[in-house]
Amino acid sequence: MWLWCEVDALMLKVFLRIWLLVFVPLGFLLFSESLNPIKWMNHWFIYERVNTTYQGTFYLIEDRLSQFPEEQWPEVVTNMADQFGYELFLFSEKQVEEGAELSSKARSVLSESIRDDLSAMAPNDVILVMGDSDALVKRLADSTWWIYMMLDESVGLDTLNQSKGTLNLLQDRFQRTESEHWPELLKELQPEFGFELRLAPLSDLSLSEDLQSQILSSGVAWQQTEQAMTVIYQRLPDQQGLANPRILVAADIPLPGPEIGIWVIALAILVGGISVGIFVFVVLLWRELNALKAATSEFGKGNLQQRAPVKKRSMISDLSEAYNRMAEQIETMVQSQRELTNAMAHDLRTPLSRISFAFEMLEQEDATPEERQRYRKSITSGIDTLDHLIQQILALSRYSRVADMTQFRSVCFADILQHEVEQCQDAHPDLSLALELDQALRQTELWIDPRAMQRLVNNLLSNACRFAQSQIRVRLSLDQANCLLMVEDDGPGIPEEDRDRVFEPFKQLNNDQREMSKEHGLGLAIVHQIVQWHQGQVWVQQSDMGGALFCVRWPLRSERH
């Protein structure tokens, strides 16, 4: 009952579309004759196989017929057919053009469409006839004759072969009974059979000349009715040689194989089973999608803690997990933006307060020239601080977006690194900067954003210069398929519990000095974002020199390239 409770119009529409997508092609493949690609392919594969198998047989038949005049060919083929394990007969172009004059065998296998194909056949062409039984039809070279070779038994002939034992037993029973008592015997036997048995003189049966000839020669013949039944005609004992023998007729024998009703029931069960499976699939999927939709709606309303339910066996578990990862990232980003906004407000308030105070003091009439000069310097310093803060915030905003791949190109990073180290040494002559470059990277071009990596190096060096006492060491080396950049100093270092916090925006460990510096805790946050642009990692650890060791590792060639 829970399934029906979840049903709505849109879900039924989805179910109907999936149902049509499944069963329209299936019905087309099952019931389409002329446009069915599977039947085309099957016809082609069978034709290639049987044509290769029987081309030598046709050659031998034609060679045999070439030894006789053309008017004797039907008789020769008839005699030859007794030596084959399948039917073989000859018919002429005239018989094809006048369909009513075809023999009973030919009429049973040659449809109007096949006759059209025969009329267009060239000498030595072969046609594969597929139907009740597969057969090959070949036009004999330089003649108006076609030869028909049955590849397997027709359904009616199969019925006859299955009935041979029964017919022999019937013949034996009639042979042990006087002919004048045959009607009574027939009445006795009829209740034991599931099909009609009757006796009739040959002349009373509306049979073609071919069937009558076959009964007189072989004693048995068969034909199919329009109701897909088989009728067998058996000549009774002691009737051989008579012009009008009595015939035992076994009428309306069902053809071998399941009835059409069974096929209909089986098809209905198949369609019903698949339909129920599709319906259950759609309902379960619909419930899970509705749960995801509800979670998305709540998240859109501002409930950032909302997550989609994830079940291991769910059909959309991957989608739900991807949604939850996205929601987690958005929540983290929003939280970071809130913290960033709060920190920005603090960092902006301080220089603005200084500037406002300096302007108020400049308006004092009793202020001395030295005080006015000091207040003007305070205003200029505050403006510089604001300008630097805005530039840092803009840089962080730029590198917080998705990587701009148009800025990436192959450059020699070792040259950039060496130039930045030299500039830093000139700006801090009191410090000793050492640069160690891996020989393999001195001339190697790396796929990077050169401006971003230049800023990364500059920020790391600036941070090291702030805390170093006398030495800074920079190393660039290969780490398997990655580049490894290390910047270390001999400063006080960073406590282990604070090493992850240094990459957060506006997070400074020396907050007591923050008011007196232009640094705002954005340099290492920018480094972190640039490293993410290059699909790398950045971390900090203790240096052998006593201070902090910043390590940056990124792939030699970005996966996005």
Coordinates of C-alpha atoms in Angstrom, one line a residue:
M1 CA 0.0 0.0 0.0
W2 CA 2.9 2.4 0.7
L3 CA 3.7 2.3 -3.1
W4 CA 0.3 3.8 -4.0
C5 CA 0.6 6.5 -1.3
E6 CA 3.6 7.9 -3.1
V7 CA 2.1 8.0 -6.5
D8 CA 1.4 11.4 -8.1
A9 CA 0.7 12.6 -11.7
L10 CA 4.3 13.5 -12.5
M11 CA 5.6 10.2 -11.3
L12 CA 3.1 8.3 -13.4
K13 CA 4.2 10.4 -16.4
V14 CA 7.8 9.3 -15.7
F15 CA 6.7 5.7 -15.3
L16 CA 4.8 5.8 -18.6
R17 CA 7.8 7.3 -20.5
I18 CA 10.1 4.6 -19.2
W19 CA 7.5 1.9 -19.9
L20 CA 7.2 3.2 -23.5
L21 CA 11.0 3.3 -23.9
V22 CA 11.2 -0.3 -22.9
F23 CA 8.2 -1.9 -24.6
V24 CA 8.0 0.1 -27.9
P25 CA 11.4 -1.2 -29.1
L26 CA 10.6 -4.6 -27.6
G27 CA 7.3 -4.8 -29.5
F28 CA 9.0 -3.5 -32.6
L29 CA 11.6 -6.3 -32.4
L30 CA 9.0 -9.0 -31.7
F31 CA 6.3 -8.1 -34.2
S32 CA 7.9 -6.1 -37.0
E33 CA 8.7 -8.2 -40.0
S34 CA 10.0 -5.9 -42.7
L35 CA 11.8 -3.3 -40.6
N36 CA 13.2 -5.6 -37.9
P37 CA 17.0 -5.2 -37.9
I38 CA 17.5 -8.5 -35.9
K39 CA 15.6 -10.4 -38.6
W40 CA 17.7 -8.7 -41.2
M41 CA 20.9 -9.7 -39.5
N42 CA 19.6 -13.2 -38.8
H43 CA 18.7 -13.6 -42.5
W44 CA 22.1 -12.4 -43.6
F45 CA 24.1 -14.7 -41.3
I46 CA 21.9 -17.7 -42.2
Y47 CA 22.2 -16.9 -45.9
E48 CA 26.0 -16.7 -45.7
R49 CA 26.2 -20.0 -43.9
V50 CA 23.8 -22.1 -46.0
N51 CA 24.9 -20.6 -49.3
T52 CA 28.5 -21.6 -48.5
T53 CA 27.4 -25.0 -47.4
Y54 CA 25.1 -25.9 -50.3
Q55 CA 26.8 -24.2 -53.3
G56 CA 28.6 -27.4 -54.1
T57 CA 25.2 -29.3 -53.9
F58 CA 23.6 -27.0 -56.4
Y59 CA 26.6 -27.4 -58.7
L60 CA 26.2 -31.2 -58.6
I61 CA 22.5 -31.0 -59.2
E62 CA 23.0 -28.8 -62.3
D63 CA 25.7 -31.1 -63.5
R64 CA 23.3 -34.1 -63.2
L65 CA 20.5 -32.3 -65.0
S66 CA 22.8 -31.3 -67.8
Q67 CA 23.0 -34.9 -68.8
F68 CA 19.2 -35.0 -69.6
P69 CA 16.9 -33.0 -71.9
E70 CA 15.2 -30.1 -70.2
E71 CA 11.7 -31.7 -70.4
Q72 CA 12.9 -34.6 -68.3
W73 CA 14.2 -32.4 -65.5
P74 CA 11.1 -32.6 -63.3
E75 CA 11.2 -36.4 -63.4
V76 CA 15.0 -36.5 -62.7
V77 CA 14.6 -34.1 -59.7
T78 CA 11.7 -36.2 -58.4
N79 CA 13.9 -39.4 -58.5
M80 CA 16.8 -37.5 -57.0
A81 CA 14.7 -36.2 -54.1
D82 CA 14.3 -39.7 -52.7
Q83 CA 18.0 -39.7 -52.1
F84 CA 17.9 -36.4 -50.1
G85 CA 17.0 -36.2 -46.4
Y86 CA 15.0 -33.0 -47.1
E87 CA 12.5 -31.9 -49.8
L88 CA 13.7 -31.1 -53.3
F89 CA 11.5 -30.1 -56.2
L90 CA 11.5 -28.2 -59.4
F91 CA 9.1 -25.5 -60.7
S92 CA 9.1 -23.4 -63.8
E93 CA 8.9 -19.7 -64.6
K94 CA 5.4 -20.2 -66.0
Q95 CA 4.2 -21.7 -62.7
V96 CA 5.6 -18.7 -60.8
E97 CA 3.8 -16.2 -63.2
E98 CA 0.6 -18.2 -62.9
G99 CA 0.4 -18.8 -59.2
A100 CA -2.8 -20.8 -59.3
E101 CA -1.0 -23.5 -61.3
L102 CA 1.8 -24.0 -58.8
S103 CA 2.1 -27.4 -57.2
S104 CA 0.8 -27.8 -53.7
K105 CA 4.3 -27.9 -52.3
A106 CA 5.3 -24.7 -54.1
R107 CA 2.1 -22.9 -53.0
S108 CA 2.8 -23.8 -49.4
V109 CA 6.3 -22.2 -49.5
L110 CA 6.3 -19.5 -52.1
S111 CA 4.5 -16.3 -51.1
E112 CA 3.7 -13.4 -53.4
S113 CA 6.7 -11.5 -52.2
I114 CA 9.0 -14.4 -52.9
R115 CA 7.6 -14.6 -56.4
D116 CA 8.5 -11.0 -57.0
D117 CA 12.1 -11.8 -55.9
L118 CA 12.1 -14.8 -58.2
S119 CA 11.1 -12.7 -61.2
A120 CA 14.0 -10.3 -60.6
M121 CA 16.5 -13.2 -60.1
A122 CA 19.5 -13.5 -62.4
P123 CA 20.9 -16.9 -63.4
N124 CA 22.8 -18.6 -60.6
D125 CA 21.3 -16.3 -58.0
V126 CA 20.2 -17.9 -54.7
I127 CA 17.4 -16.7 -52.4
L128 CA 17.0 -17.7 -48.8
V129 CA 13.3 -18.3 -47.9
M130 CA 12.6 -18.1 -44.2
G131 CA 9.2 -19.1 -42.8
D132 CA 7.6 -22.3 -41.7
S133 CA 10.9 -23.9 -42.7
D134 CA 14.0 -22.4 -44.2
A135 CA 14.8 -23.2 -47.8
L136 CA 17.1 -22.2 -50.7
V137 CA 15.7 -21.3 -54.1
K138 CA 18.2 -21.2 -57.1
R139 CA 17.6 -20.3 -60.7
L140 CA 19.2 -22.9 -63.0
A141 CA 21.6 -21.3 -65.5
D142 CA 20.3 -20.7 -69.0
S143 CA 16.8 -22.0 -68.2
T144 CA 13.4 -21.0 -67.0
W145 CA 13.5 -23.5 -64.1
W146 CA 14.0 -23.0 -60.4
I147 CA 15.1 -25.6 -57.9
Y148 CA 13.7 -25.5 -54.4
M149 CA 15.8 -27.2 -51.6
M150 CA 14.2 -27.5 -48.1
L151 CA 16.8 -27.0 -45.4
D152 CA 14.7 -28.5 -42.6
E153 CA 11.4 -30.1 -42.1
S154 CA 8.3 -28.0 -42.3
V155 CA 5.9 -28.0 -39.3
G156 CA 3.4 -30.2 -41.2
L157 CA 6.0 -32.7 -42.3
D158 CA 7.3 -32.8 -38.7
T159 CA 3.8 -33.6 -37.6
L160 CA 3.7 -36.4 -40.2
N161 CA 7.0 -37.9 -39.0
Q162 CA 5.8 -37.8 -35.4
S163 CA 2.6 -39.5 -36.4
K164 CA 4.3 -42.4 -38.3
G165 CA 4.3 -44.7 -35.3
T166 CA 0.6 -44.0 -34.6
L167 CA -0.3 -44.5 -38.3
N168 CA 1.5 -47.9 -38.4
L169 CA -0.4 -49.1 -35.3
L170 CA -3.7 -47.9 -36.9
Q171 CA -2.8 -49.8 -40.1
D172 CA -2.0 -52.9 -38.1
R173 CA -5.4 -52.6 -36.2
F174 CA -7.3 -52.2 -39.5
Q175 CA -5.3 -55.1 -41.0
R176 CA -6.4 -57.4 -38.2
T177 CA -10.1 -56.4 -38.8
E178 CA -12.3 -57.4 -41.7
S179 CA -12.9 -54.5 -44.0
E180 CA -16.6 -54.6 -43.6
H181 CA -16.1 -54.0 -39.8
W182 CA -13.9 -51.0 -40.3
P183 CA -16.7 -48.4 -39.6
E184 CA -17.4 -50.1 -36.3
L185 CA -13.6 -50.2 -35.5
L186 CA -13.4 -46.5 -36.3
K187 CA -16.2 -45.7 -33.8
E188 CA -14.4 -47.8 -31.2
L189 CA -11.2 -45.9 -31.7
Q190 CA -12.5 -42.4 -32.0
P191 CA -13.0 -41.7 -28.3
E192 CA -9.4 -42.6 -27.6
F193 CA -8.0 -39.9 -29.9
G194 CA -8.0 -36.1 -29.4
F195 CA -8.5 -35.4 -33.1
E196 CA -11.0 -36.5 -35.8
L197 CA -10.7 -39.9 -37.5
R198 CA -12.8 -40.8 -40.5
L199 CA -12.9 -43.1 -43.5
A200 CA -13.6 -41.8 -47.0
P201 CA -13.0 -43.0 -50.6
L202 CA -10.2 -41.1 -52.3
S203 CA -12.6 -39.7 -54.9
D204 CA -14.7 -38.1 -52.1
L205 CA -11.8 -36.1 -50.9
S206 CA -11.2 -32.7 -52.5
L207 CA -7.5 -33.1 -53.0
S208 CA -5.1 -31.8 -55.6
E209 CA -3.7 -34.1 -58.2
D210 CA -0.3 -33.9 -56.5
L211 CA -1.8 -35.2 -53.2
Q212 CA -3.8 -37.9 -54.9
S213 CA -0.7 -39.0 -56.8
Q214 CA 1.3 -39.0 -53.6
I215 CA -1.3 -41.1 -51.7
L216 CA -1.5 -43.7 -54.5
S217 CA 2.3 -43.9 -54.8
S218 CA 3.5 -43.8 -51.2
G219 CA 0.3 -44.5 -49.3
V220 CA 0.4 -41.3 -47.1
A221 CA 0.2 -37.5 -47.7
W222 CA -0.4 -34.4 -45.6
Q223 CA -1.5 -30.8 -45.9
Q224 CA -2.0 -27.8 -43.7
T225 CA -5.3 -26.0 -43.1
E226 CA -5.9 -22.3 -42.8
Q227 CA -6.5 -22.8 -39.1
A228 CA -2.8 -23.9 -38.7
M229 CA -3.8 -27.6 -38.3
T230 CA -2.4 -30.7 -40.1
V231 CA -4.5 -33.2 -42.0
I232 CA -2.9 -36.7 -42.7
Y233 CA -4.2 -39.0 -45.4
Q234 CA -3.3 -42.7 -44.9
R235 CA -4.2 -45.4 -47.4
L236 CA -5.6 -48.5 -45.5
P237 CA -4.3 -52.0 -45.9
D238 CA -5.3 -54.2 -48.9
Q239 CA -6.2 -50.9 -50.9
Q240 CA -2.9 -50.8 -52.9
G241 CA -3.5 -50.8 -56.6
L242 CA -7.1 -49.7 -56.4
A243 CA -8.1 -46.7 -58.4
N244 CA -10.4 -45.4 -55.6
P245 CA -9.0 -46.8 -52.3
R246 CA -10.5 -46.0 -48.9
I247 CA -8.5 -43.4 -47.0
L248 CA -8.1 -42.9 -43.2
V249 CA -8.2 -39.2 -42.6
A250 CA -6.7 -37.8 -39.4
A251 CA -8.0 -34.3 -39.4
D252 CA -7.2 -31.1 -37.4
I253 CA -4.0 -32.4 -35.7
P254 CA -2.5 -29.5 -33.8
L255 CA 0.9 -28.4 -35.1
P256 CA 3.9 -29.1 -32.8
G257 CA 4.8 -26.5 -30.4
P258 CA 2.9 -24.4 -27.9
E259 CA -0.5 -22.9 -28.7
I260 CA -0.8 -19.3 -29.5
G261 CA -2.7 -18.8 -26.2
I262 CA 0.3 -20.0 -24.3
W263 CA 2.5 -17.5 -26.1
V264 CA 0.0 -14.7 -25.3
I265 CA -0.1 -15.7 -21.6
A266 CA 3.7 -16.0 -21.5
L267 CA 4.0 -12.6 -23.2
A268 CA 1.5 -11.1 -20.8
I269 CA 3.4 -12.4 -17.8
L270 CA 6.6 -11.0 -19.2
V271 CA 5.2 -7.6 -19.9
G272 CA 3.4 -7.6 -16.5
G273 CA 6.5 -8.6 -14.6
I274 CA 8.7 -6.0 -16.3
S275 CA 6.0 -3.4 -15.8
V276 CA 5.8 -4.1 -12.0
G277 CA 9.6 -4.0 -11.8
I278 CA 9.7 -0.6 -13.6
F279 CA 6.9 0.7 -11.4
V280 CA 8.7 -0.3 -8.2
F281 CA 11.9 1.1 -9.5
V282 CA 10.3 4.5 -10.4
V283 CA 8.5 4.7 -7.0
L284 CA 11.7 4.0 -5.0
L285 CA 13.7 6.4 -7.1
W286 CA 11.0 9.0 -6.8
R287 CA 11.0 8.8 -3.0
E288 CA 14.7 9.2 -2.9
L289 CA 14.6 12.1 -5.3
N290 CA 11.8 13.8 -3.2
A291 CA 14.0 13.4 -0.1
L292 CA 16.9 15.0 -2.0
K293 CA 14.5 17.7 -3.2
A294 CA 13.3 18.4 0.3
A295 CA 16.9 18.7 1.6
T296 CA 17.8 21.0 -1.2
S297 CA 14.8 23.2 -0.5
E298 CA 15.7 23.5 3.2
F299 CA 19.3 24.3 2.3
G300 CA 18.1 27.0 0.0
K301 CA 16.0 28.5 2.8
G302 CA 19.2 29.1 4.8
N303 CA 19.4 25.9 6.9
L304 CA 23.0 25.2 6.0
Q305 CA 23.2 22.2 8.3
Q306 CA 20.6 20.3 6.2
R307 CA 22.0 17.2 4.5
A308 CA 20.4 14.6 2.2
P309 CA 19.8 11.1 3.6
V310 CA 22.4 8.7 2.2
K311 CA 21.7 4.9 2.1
K312 CA 24.3 2.4 1.0
R313 CA 21.8 0.6 -1.3
S314 CA 20.2 3.8 -2.6
M315 CA 20.1 4.3 -6.4
I316 CA 21.2 7.9 -5.9
S317 CA 23.7 7.4 -3.1
D318 CA 26.5 8.9 -5.3
L319 CA 24.3 11.9 -6.1
S320 CA 23.4 12.4 -2.4
E321 CA 27.0 12.1 -1.3
A322 CA 28.0 14.7 -4.0
Y323 CA 25.2 17.0 -2.8
N324 CA 26.3 16.6 0.8
R325 CA 29.9 17.4 -0.1
M326 CA 28.8 20.5 -2.0
A327 CA 26.6 21.5 1.0
E328 CA 29.5 21.0 3.3
Q329 CA 31.8 23.1 1.1
I330 CA 29.2 25.9 0.8
E331 CA 28.6 25.9 4.6
T332 CA 32.4 26.1 5.2
M333 CA 32.7 28.9 2.7
V334 CA 29.8 30.9 4.1
Q335 CA 31.2 30.4 7.6
S336 CA 34.6 31.5 6.4
Q337 CA 33.1 34.5 4.7
R338 CA 31.3 35.5 7.9
E339 CA 34.6 35.2 9.9
L340 CA 36.4 37.1 7.2
T341 CA 33.8 39.9 7.2
N342 CA 34.0 40.1 11.0
A343 CA 37.8 40.2 10.9
M344 CA 37.7 42.8 8.1
A345 CA 35.4 45.0 10.1
H346 CA 38.0 44.9 13.0
D347 CA 40.9 45.6 10.7
L348 CA 39.1 48.5 9.0
R349 CA 37.8 50.0 12.2
T350 CA 41.3 50.6 13.7
P351 CA 42.9 52.7 10.9
L352 CA 39.6 54.5 10.3
S353 CA 39.5 55.4 14.0
R354 CA 43.1 56.7 13.7
I355 CA 42.3 58.8 10.7
S356 CA 39.1 60.2 12.3
F357 CA 40.9 61.1 15.5
A358 CA 43.7 62.8 13.6
F359 CA 41.3 64.9 11.6
E360 CA 39.6 66.0 14.8
M361 CA 42.9 66.9 16.3
L362 CA 43.9 68.9 13.2
E363 CA 40.8 71.1 13.7
Q364 CA 41.9 72.1 17.2
E365 CA 43.0 75.7 17.1
D366 CA 45.5 75.3 19.9
A367 CA 47.4 72.4 18.2
T368 CA 51.1 73.1 17.6
P369 CA 52.8 72.8 14.2
E370 CA 54.7 69.7 15.4
E371 CA 51.4 68.1 16.5
R372 CA 49.7 68.9 13.2
Q373 CA 52.6 67.3 11.4
R374 CA 52.3 64.2 13.5
Y375 CA 48.6 64.0 12.9
R376 CA 49.1 64.3 9.1
K377 CA 51.6 61.4 9.2
S378 CA 49.0 59.4 11.2
I379 CA 46.4 60.1 8.5
T380 CA 48.9 59.1 5.7
S381 CA 49.8 55.9 7.6
G382 CA 46.2 55.0 8.1
I383 CA 45.4 55.5 4.4
D384 CA 48.4 53.3 3.5
T385 CA 47.2 50.6 5.9
L386 CA 43.7 50.7 4.4
D387 CA 45.2 50.6 0.9
H388 CA 47.4 47.6 1.8
L389 CA 44.4 45.8 3.4
I390 CA 42.2 46.4 0.4
Q391 CA 44.9 45.1 -1.9
Q392 CA 45.3 41.9 0.2
I393 CA 41.6 41.3 0.4
L394 CA 41.3 41.7 -3.4
A395 CA 44.2 39.2 -3.9
L396 CA 42.6 36.7 -1.5
S397 CA 39.2 37.2 -3.4
R398 CA 40.9 36.6 -6.7
Y399 CA 42.7 33.4 -5.6
S400 CA 39.6 32.1 -3.8
R401 CA 37.8 31.6 -7.1
V402 CA 38.2 28.7 -9.5
A403 CA 41.6 28.6 -11.1
D404 CA 41.8 30.8 -14.3
M405 CA 43.5 28.3 -16.6
T406 CA 44.1 31.0 -19.2
Q407 CA 46.8 32.4 -16.9
F408 CA 48.7 29.1 -16.8
R409 CA 51.7 28.5 -19.1
S410 CA 55.0 26.7 -19.1
V411 CA 57.7 28.9 -17.5
C412 CA 61.0 28.2 -15.6
F413 CA 60.0 28.5 -12.0
A414 CA 63.6 28.4 -10.9
D415 CA 64.3 31.8 -12.5
I416 CA 61.2 33.3 -10.7
L417 CA 62.4 31.8 -7.4
Q418 CA 65.9 33.1 -7.8
H419 CA 64.8 36.6 -8.7
E420 CA 62.5 36.8 -5.6
V421 CA 65.2 35.6 -3.3
E422 CA 67.6 38.2 -4.7
Q423 CA 65.0 41.0 -4.3
C424 CA 64.4 39.9 -0.7
Q425 CA 68.1 39.8 0.1
D426 CA 68.5 43.4 -1.2
A427 CA 65.5 44.5 1.0
H428 CA 66.9 42.8 4.1
P429 CA 70.7 43.0 4.1
D430 CA 70.9 42.1 7.7
L431 CA 69.6 38.6 6.9
S432 CA 71.4 35.7 5.2
L433 CA 69.3 34.1 2.5
A434 CA 70.5 30.8 1.0
L435 CA 69.0 29.2 -2.1
E436 CA 69.3 25.5 -3.1
L437 CA 68.0 24.4 -6.5
D438 CA 67.7 20.9 -7.7
Q439 CA 69.9 20.6 -10.9
A440 CA 67.0 18.9 -12.8
L441 CA 64.8 22.0 -12.2
R442 CA 67.2 24.8 -13.2
Q443 CA 66.2 24.7 -16.8
T444 CA 62.9 22.8 -16.5
E445 CA 59.7 24.6 -17.5
L446 CA 56.7 24.0 -15.2
W447 CA 53.0 24.4 -16.0
I448 CA 52.0 27.1 -13.5
D449 CA 50.4 30.6 -13.1
P450 CA 53.6 32.6 -13.0
R451 CA 52.1 35.7 -11.3
A452 CA 50.4 33.6 -8.7
M453 CA 53.5 31.6 -7.9
Q454 CA 55.5 34.8 -7.7
R455 CA 53.1 36.1 -5.1
L456 CA 53.3 32.8 -3.2
V457 CA 57.1 33.0 -3.0
N458 CA 57.0 36.7 -2.0
N459 CA 54.5 36.0 0.8
L460 CA 56.5 33.1 2.1
L461 CA 59.7 35.1 2.1
S462 CA 58.0 38.1 3.7
N463 CA 56.6 35.9 6.5
A464 CA 60.1 34.4 7.0
C465 CA 61.8 37.8 7.1
R466 CA 59.3 39.0 9.8
F467 CA 60.4 36.3 12.2
A468 CA 63.9 35.2 11.2
Q469 CA 66.8 36.3 13.5
S470 CA 69.6 35.9 11.0
Q471 CA 69.1 33.1 8.4
I472 CA 66.6 32.0 5.8
R473 CA 67.0 29.0 3.6
V474 CA 65.0 28.3 0.4
R475 CA 65.1 24.9 -1.3
L476 CA 63.4 23.7 -4.6
S477 CA 63.6 20.0 -5.3
L478 CA 61.9 17.0 -7.0
D479 CA 59.7 14.8 -4.9
Q480 CA 58.8 11.9 -7.3
A481 CA 56.3 13.4 -9.8
N482 CA 56.0 16.6 -7.7
C483 CA 57.8 19.8 -7.1
L484 CA 58.7 20.6 -3.5
L485 CA 59.4 24.2 -2.3
M486 CA 60.6 24.7 1.3
V487 CA 61.2 28.0 3.1
E488 CA 62.6 27.9 6.6
D489 CA 64.0 30.4 9.1
D490 CA 65.7 30.5 12.5
G491 CA 62.9 32.4 14.2
P492 CA 60.8 31.3 17.2
G493 CA 58.8 28.8 15.1
I494 CA 55.1 28.0 15.4
P495 CA 53.5 25.8 18.1
E496 CA 52.1 22.5 16.8
E497 CA 48.6 23.3 17.9
D498 CA 48.6 26.6 15.9
R499 CA 50.1 25.3 12.6
D500 CA 46.7 24.8 10.9
R501 CA 45.4 28.2 12.0
V502 CA 48.1 30.2 10.2
F503 CA 46.5 29.5 6.8
E504 CA 43.1 31.0 7.9
P505 CA 42.4 34.6 6.8
F506 CA 43.0 37.3 9.5
K507 CA 44.5 34.7 11.9
Q508 CA 47.7 36.0 13.5
L509 CA 49.5 34.5 16.4
N510 CA 51.1 37.8 17.5
N511 CA 47.8 39.8 17.9
D512 CA 49.5 42.1 20.4
Q513 CA 51.7 43.5 17.5
R514 CA 48.8 43.6 15.0
E515 CA 47.9 47.3 15.7
M516 CA 51.4 48.4 14.9
S517 CA 51.9 46.5 11.6
K518 CA 50.4 46.5 8.1
E519 CA 50.1 42.7 8.2
H520 CA 46.6 41.5 8.5
G521 CA 47.0 37.7 8.5
L522 CA 46.1 37.3 4.7
G523 CA 49.5 36.5 3.3
L524 CA 49.5 32.8 4.2
A525 CA 45.8 32.5 3.4
I526 CA 46.6 33.7 -0.1
V527 CA 49.4 31.1 -0.3
H528 CA 47.0 28.4 0.7
Q529 CA 44.6 29.4 -2.1
I530 CA 47.3 29.6 -4.8
V531 CA 48.5 26.1 -3.8
Q532 CA 44.9 24.8 -4.2
W533 CA 44.9 26.4 -7.7
H534 CA 47.9 24.2 -8.6
Q535 CA 46.3 21.1 -7.0
G536 CA 49.0 20.9 -4.4
Q537 CA 49.4 20.9 -0.6
V538 CA 51.0 23.3 1.9
W539 CA 51.9 22.6 5.5
V540 CA 54.2 23.9 8.2
Q541 CA 56.5 22.0 10.5
Q542 CA 59.5 22.6 12.8
S543 CA 62.8 23.5 11.0
D544 CA 66.2 22.2 11.8
M545 CA 67.2 25.8 12.1
G546 CA 64.9 26.2 15.1
G547 CA 62.1 28.2 13.3
A548 CA 59.2 27.4 11.0
L549 CA 59.5 25.3 7.9
F550 CA 56.8 25.9 5.2
C551 CA 56.5 23.2 2.6
V552 CA 54.7 23.5 -0.7
R553 CA 54.2 20.5 -3.0
W554 CA 52.4 20.5 -6.3
P555 CA 52.3 18.2 -9.4
L556 CA 54.9 18.8 -12.1
R557 CA 52.0 19.1 -14.6
S558 CA 48.5 20.0 -13.5
E559 CA 45.7 17.5 -14.1
R560 CA 43.5 20.3 -15.5
H561 CA 45.9 21.0 -18.3

